[in-house]
GROMACS .gro file of C-alpha atoms in nm:
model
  264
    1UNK     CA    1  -0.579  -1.604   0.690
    2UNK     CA    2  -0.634  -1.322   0.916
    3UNK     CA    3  -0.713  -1.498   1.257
    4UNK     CA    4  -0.319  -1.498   1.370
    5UNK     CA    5  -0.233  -1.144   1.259
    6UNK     CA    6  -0.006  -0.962   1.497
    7UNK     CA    7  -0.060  -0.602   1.579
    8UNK     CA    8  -0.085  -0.278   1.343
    9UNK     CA    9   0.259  -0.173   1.256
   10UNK     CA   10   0.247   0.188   1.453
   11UNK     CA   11   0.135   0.079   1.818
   12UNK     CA   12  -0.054   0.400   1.908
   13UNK     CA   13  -0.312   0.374   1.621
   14UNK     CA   14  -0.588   0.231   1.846
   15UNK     CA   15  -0.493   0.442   2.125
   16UNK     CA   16  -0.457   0.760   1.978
   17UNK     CA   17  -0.684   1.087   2.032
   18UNK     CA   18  -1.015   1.189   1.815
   19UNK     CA   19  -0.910   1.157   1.464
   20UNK     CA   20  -0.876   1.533   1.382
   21UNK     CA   21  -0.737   1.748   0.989
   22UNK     CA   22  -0.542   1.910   1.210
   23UNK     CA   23  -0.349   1.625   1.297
   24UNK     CA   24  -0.259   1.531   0.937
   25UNK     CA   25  -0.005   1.654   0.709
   26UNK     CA   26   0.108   1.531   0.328
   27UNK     CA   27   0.371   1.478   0.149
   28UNK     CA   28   0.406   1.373  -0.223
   29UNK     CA   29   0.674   1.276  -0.511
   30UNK     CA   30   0.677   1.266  -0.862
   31UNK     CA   31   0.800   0.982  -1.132
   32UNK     CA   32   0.851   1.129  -1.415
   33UNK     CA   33   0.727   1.029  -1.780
   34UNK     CA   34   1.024   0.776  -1.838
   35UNK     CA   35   1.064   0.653  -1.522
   36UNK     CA   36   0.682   0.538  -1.522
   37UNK     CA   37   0.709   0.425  -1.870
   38UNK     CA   38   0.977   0.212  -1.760
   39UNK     CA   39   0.776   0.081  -1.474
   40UNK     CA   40   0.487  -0.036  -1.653
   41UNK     CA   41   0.746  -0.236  -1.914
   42UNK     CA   42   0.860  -0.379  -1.582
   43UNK     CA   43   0.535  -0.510  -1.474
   44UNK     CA   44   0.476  -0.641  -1.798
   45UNK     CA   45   0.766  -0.825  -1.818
   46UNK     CA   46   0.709  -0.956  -1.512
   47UNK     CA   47   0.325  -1.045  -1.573
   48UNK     CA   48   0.166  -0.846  -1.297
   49UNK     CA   49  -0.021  -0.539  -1.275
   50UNK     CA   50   0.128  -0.208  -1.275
   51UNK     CA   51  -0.113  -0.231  -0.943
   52UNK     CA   52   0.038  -0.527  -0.785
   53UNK     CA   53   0.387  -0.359  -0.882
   54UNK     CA   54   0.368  -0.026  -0.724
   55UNK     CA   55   0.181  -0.220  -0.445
   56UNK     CA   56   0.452  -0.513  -0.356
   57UNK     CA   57   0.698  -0.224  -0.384
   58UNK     CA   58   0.540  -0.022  -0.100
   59UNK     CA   59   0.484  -0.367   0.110
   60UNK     CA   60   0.856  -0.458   0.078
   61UNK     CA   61   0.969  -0.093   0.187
   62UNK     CA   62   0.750  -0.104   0.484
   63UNK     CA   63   0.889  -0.432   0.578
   64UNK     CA   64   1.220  -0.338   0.544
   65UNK     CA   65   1.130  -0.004   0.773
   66UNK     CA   66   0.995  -0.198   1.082
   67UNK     CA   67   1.198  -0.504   0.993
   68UNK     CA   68   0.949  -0.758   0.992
   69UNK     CA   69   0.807  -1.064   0.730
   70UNK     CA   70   0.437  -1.055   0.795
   71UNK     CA   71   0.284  -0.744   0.660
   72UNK     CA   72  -0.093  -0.649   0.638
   73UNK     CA   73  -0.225  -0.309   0.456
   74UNK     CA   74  -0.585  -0.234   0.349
   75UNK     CA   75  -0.647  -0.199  -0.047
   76UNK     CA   76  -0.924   0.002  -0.162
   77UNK     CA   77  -1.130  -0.213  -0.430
   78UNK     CA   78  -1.421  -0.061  -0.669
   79UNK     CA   79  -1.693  -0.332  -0.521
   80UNK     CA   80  -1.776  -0.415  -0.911
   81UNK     CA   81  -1.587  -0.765  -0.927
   82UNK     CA   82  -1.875  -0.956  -0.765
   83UNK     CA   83  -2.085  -1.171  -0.979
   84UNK     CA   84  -2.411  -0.936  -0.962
   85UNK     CA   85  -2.644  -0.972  -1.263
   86UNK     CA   86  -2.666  -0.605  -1.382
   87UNK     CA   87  -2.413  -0.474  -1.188
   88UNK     CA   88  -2.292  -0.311  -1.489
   89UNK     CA   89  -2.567  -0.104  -1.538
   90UNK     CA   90  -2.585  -0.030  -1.154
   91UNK     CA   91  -2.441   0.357  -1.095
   92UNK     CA   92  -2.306   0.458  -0.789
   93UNK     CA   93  -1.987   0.360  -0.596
   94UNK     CA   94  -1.944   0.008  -0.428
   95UNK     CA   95  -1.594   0.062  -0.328
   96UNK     CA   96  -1.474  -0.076  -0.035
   97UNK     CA   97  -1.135  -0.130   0.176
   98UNK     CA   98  -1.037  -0.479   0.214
   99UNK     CA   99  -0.742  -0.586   0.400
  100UNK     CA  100  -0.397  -0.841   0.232
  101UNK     CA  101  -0.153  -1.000   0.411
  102UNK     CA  102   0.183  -1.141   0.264
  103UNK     CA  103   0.469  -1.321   0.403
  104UNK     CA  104   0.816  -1.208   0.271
  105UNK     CA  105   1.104  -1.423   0.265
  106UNK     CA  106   1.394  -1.183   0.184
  107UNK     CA  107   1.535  -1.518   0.030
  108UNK     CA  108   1.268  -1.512  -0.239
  109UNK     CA  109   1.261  -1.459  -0.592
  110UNK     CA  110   1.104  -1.144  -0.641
  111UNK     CA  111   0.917  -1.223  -0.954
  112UNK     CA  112   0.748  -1.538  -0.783
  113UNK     CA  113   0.661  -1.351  -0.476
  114UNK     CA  114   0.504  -1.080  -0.732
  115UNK     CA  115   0.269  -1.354  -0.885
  116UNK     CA  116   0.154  -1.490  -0.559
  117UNK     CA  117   0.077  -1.112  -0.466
  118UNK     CA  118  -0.118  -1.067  -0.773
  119UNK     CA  119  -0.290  -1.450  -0.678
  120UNK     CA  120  -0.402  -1.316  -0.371
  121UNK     CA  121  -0.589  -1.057  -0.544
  122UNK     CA  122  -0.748  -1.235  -0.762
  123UNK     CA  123  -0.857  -1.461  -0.473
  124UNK     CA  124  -0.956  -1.130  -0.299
  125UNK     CA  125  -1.231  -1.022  -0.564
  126UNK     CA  126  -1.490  -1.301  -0.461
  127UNK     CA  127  -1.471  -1.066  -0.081
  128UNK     CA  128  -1.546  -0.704  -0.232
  129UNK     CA  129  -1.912  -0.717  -0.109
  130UNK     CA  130  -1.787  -0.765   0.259
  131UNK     CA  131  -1.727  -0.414   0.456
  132UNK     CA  132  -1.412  -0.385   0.683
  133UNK     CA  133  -1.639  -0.371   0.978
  134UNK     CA  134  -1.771  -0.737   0.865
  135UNK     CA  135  -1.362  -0.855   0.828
  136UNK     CA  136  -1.309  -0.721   1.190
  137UNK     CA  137  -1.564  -0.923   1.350
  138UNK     CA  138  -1.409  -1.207   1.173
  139UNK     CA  139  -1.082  -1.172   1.329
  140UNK     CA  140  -1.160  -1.278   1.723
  141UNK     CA  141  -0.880  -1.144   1.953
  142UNK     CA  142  -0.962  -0.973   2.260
  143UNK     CA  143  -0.856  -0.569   2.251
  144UNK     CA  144  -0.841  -0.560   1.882
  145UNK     CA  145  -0.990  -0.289   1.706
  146UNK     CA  146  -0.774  -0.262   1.383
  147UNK     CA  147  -0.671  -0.462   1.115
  148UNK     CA  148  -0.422  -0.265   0.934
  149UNK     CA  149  -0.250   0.108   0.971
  150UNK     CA  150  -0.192   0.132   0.628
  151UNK     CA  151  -0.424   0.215   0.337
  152UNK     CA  152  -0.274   0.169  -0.039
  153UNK     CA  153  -0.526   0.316  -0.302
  154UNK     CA  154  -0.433   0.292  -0.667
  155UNK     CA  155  -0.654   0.515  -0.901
  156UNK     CA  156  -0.734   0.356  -1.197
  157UNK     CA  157  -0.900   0.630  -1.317
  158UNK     CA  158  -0.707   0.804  -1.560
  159UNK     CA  159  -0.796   1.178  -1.547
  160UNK     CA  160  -0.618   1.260  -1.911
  161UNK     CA  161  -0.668   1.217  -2.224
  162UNK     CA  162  -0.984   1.076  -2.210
  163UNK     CA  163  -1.271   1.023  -2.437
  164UNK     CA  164  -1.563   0.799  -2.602
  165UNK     CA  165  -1.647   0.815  -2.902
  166UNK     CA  166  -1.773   1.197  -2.905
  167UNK     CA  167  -1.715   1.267  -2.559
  168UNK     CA  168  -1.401   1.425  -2.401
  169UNK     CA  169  -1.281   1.479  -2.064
  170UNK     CA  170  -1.177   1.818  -2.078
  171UNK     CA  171  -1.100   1.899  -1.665
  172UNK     CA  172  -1.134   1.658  -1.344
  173UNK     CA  173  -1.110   1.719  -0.988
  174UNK     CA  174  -1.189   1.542  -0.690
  175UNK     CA  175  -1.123   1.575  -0.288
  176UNK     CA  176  -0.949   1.253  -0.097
  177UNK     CA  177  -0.942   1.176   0.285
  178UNK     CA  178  -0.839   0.912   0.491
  179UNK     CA  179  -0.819   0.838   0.850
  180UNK     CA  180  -0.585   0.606   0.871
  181UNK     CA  181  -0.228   0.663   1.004
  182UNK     CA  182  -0.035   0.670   0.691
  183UNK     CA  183  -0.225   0.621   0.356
  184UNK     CA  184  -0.056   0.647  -0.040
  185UNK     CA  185  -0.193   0.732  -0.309
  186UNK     CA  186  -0.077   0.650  -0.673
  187UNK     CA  187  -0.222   0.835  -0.987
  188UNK     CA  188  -0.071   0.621  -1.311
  189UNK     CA  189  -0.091   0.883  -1.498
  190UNK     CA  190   0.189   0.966  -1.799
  191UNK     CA  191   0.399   1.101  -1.518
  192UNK     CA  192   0.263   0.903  -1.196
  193UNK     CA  193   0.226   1.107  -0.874
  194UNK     CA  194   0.180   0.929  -0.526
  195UNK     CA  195   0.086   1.119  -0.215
  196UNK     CA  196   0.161   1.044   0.110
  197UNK     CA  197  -0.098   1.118   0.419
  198UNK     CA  198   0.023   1.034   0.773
  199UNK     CA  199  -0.153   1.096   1.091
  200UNK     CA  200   0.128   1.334   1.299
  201UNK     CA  201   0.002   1.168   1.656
  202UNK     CA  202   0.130   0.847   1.537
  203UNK     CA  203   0.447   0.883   1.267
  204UNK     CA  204   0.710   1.164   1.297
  205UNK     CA  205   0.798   1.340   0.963
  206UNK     CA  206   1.160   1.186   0.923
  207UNK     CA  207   0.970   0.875   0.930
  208UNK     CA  208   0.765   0.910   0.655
  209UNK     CA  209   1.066   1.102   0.495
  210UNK     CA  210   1.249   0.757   0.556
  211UNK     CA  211   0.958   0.570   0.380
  212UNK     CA  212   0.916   0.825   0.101
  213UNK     CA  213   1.274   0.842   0.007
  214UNK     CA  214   1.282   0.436   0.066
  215UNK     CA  215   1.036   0.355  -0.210
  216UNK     CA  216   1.130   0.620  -0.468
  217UNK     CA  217   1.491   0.456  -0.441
  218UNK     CA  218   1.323   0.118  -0.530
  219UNK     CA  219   1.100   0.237  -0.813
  220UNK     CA  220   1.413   0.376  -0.976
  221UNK     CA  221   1.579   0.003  -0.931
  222UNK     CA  222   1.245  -0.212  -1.039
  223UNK     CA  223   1.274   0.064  -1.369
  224UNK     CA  224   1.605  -0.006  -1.456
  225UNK     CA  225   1.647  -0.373  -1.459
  226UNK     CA  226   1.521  -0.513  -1.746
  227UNK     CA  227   1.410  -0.849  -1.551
  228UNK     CA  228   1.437  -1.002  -1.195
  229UNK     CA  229   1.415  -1.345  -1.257
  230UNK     CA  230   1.727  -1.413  -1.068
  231UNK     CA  231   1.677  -1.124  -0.764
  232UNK     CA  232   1.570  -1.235  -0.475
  233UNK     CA  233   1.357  -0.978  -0.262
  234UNK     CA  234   1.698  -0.932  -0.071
  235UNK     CA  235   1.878  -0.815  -0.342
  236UNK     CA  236   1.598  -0.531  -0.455
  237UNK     CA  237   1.598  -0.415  -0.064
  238UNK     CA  238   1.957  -0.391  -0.070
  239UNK     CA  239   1.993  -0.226  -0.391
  240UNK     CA  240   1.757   0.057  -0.321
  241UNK     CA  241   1.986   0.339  -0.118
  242UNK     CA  242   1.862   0.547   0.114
  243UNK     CA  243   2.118   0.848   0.243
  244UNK     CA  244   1.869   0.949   0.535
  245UNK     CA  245   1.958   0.791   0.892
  246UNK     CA  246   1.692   0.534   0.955
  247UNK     CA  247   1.482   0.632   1.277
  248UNK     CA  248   1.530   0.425   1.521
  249UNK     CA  249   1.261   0.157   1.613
  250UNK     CA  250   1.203   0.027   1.962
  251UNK     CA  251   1.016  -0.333   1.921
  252UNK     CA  252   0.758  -0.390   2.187
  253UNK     CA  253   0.774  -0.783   2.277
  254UNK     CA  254   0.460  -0.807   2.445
  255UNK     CA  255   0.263  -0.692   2.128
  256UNK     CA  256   0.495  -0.824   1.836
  257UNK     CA  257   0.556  -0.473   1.665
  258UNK     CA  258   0.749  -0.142   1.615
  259UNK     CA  259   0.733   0.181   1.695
  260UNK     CA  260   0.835   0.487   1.543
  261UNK     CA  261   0.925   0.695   1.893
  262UNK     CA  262   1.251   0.709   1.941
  263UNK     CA  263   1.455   0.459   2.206
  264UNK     CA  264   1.543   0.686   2.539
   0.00000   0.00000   0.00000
């Protein structure tokens, strides 16, 4: 349900100037070989996706940063899930950006909330022929020109070690943009490297510093615990330390979100 969503998370998205490079910058980590070993046992164990892992992670550390339950990102999807006779012989990209919502209830129990994340996808797939400008019109409320702030793109292209039959990938390389105010990027490779883009009119470095250093510390927790059938989504937030001082947020009543600006 989209029709009761409250505002994008960073309030000058739709108000900001021409998107611009210039305005960008990037930042990215590294998990190393165990560590994303370890991850993948994790989402095995719990009977998810390493996709709808990585991805729960970053919604819970971006509710935990603006301190709110109802959080919406866009997902890009490869288009190639609809039932289309042939489509598997059809070349060319169908990939689209398609927008989930979930509800967290830091009283939870992370491995349930996990499943009905991955549910949602699944119920997702029978959308991927629908363009985000389609969703938008969909959702009626007057001033509204965004859905989401937040893009989360999981490459399941591996660019190693790959080959059919004869063939081999020897060497890949590729270019990536987005426009949106703060996009990650995860590459599940044997040593998994995400990639943080952020728009510098809308979210101050320390913030995505905050965010950054905020989901690393929870990827190390979900890789060390062998199983979270009795942690609740309060007790993963909790666990994951973060040294840096959290910016401080100033909530705006009137539209039902936070800001990253600092209070005067």
């Amino acid at each position: 349900m989209l029709s009761d969503l409250s505002s994008p998370l960073f309030s000058d998205y739709e108000n900001r100037n021409a998107k611009s490079e210039n305005t960008f910058s990037e930042t990215s980590l590294e998990i190393s070989a165990s560590e994303s070993k370890l991850l993948l046992q994790s989402a095995r164990n719990t009977r998810v996706t390493l996709n709808t892992l990585m991805e729960g992670i970053w919604m819970l550390t971006l509710s935990d940063y603006f301190e709110q339950n109802d959080i919406t990102i866009g997902l890009t999807v490869s288009g190639r899930s609809v039932d289309f006779d042939g489509i598997d012989r059809v070349t060319g990209l169908f990939m689209s950006v398609l927008p989930i919502r979930m509800q967290i209830e830091k009283d939870e129990n992370t491995v349930t909330w996990l499943k009905k994340l991955q549910q949602t996808h699944s119920h997702m797939r029978q959308f991927e022929f629908i363009d985000i400008e389609g969703i938008r019109g969909w959702v009626h409320k007057p001033g509204r020109k965004e859905i989401f702030d937040s893009l989360f793109v999981f490459g399941n292209f591996m660019n190693e070690n790959v080959s059919i039959g004869n063939l081999e990938l020897e060497e890949y390389s590729g270019e990536f943009s987005s426009t949106y105010p703060l996009t990650v990027r995860v590459n599940p490779a044997t040593s998994m490297g995400i990639n943080f883009r952020y728009d510098k009119q809308i979210i101050e470095e320390k913030g995505v510093q905050w965010l950054k250093v905020k989901f690393e510390s929870m990827l190390k927790l979900f890789s060390t615990i062998e199983s979270f059938e009795s942690n609740t989504i309060t007790d993963l937030i909790s666990g994951s330390k973060v040294t840096l001082p959290r910016p401080q947020l100033v909530l705006k009543e009137e539209t039902n979100y936070s800001t990253l600006y600092q209070a005067p």
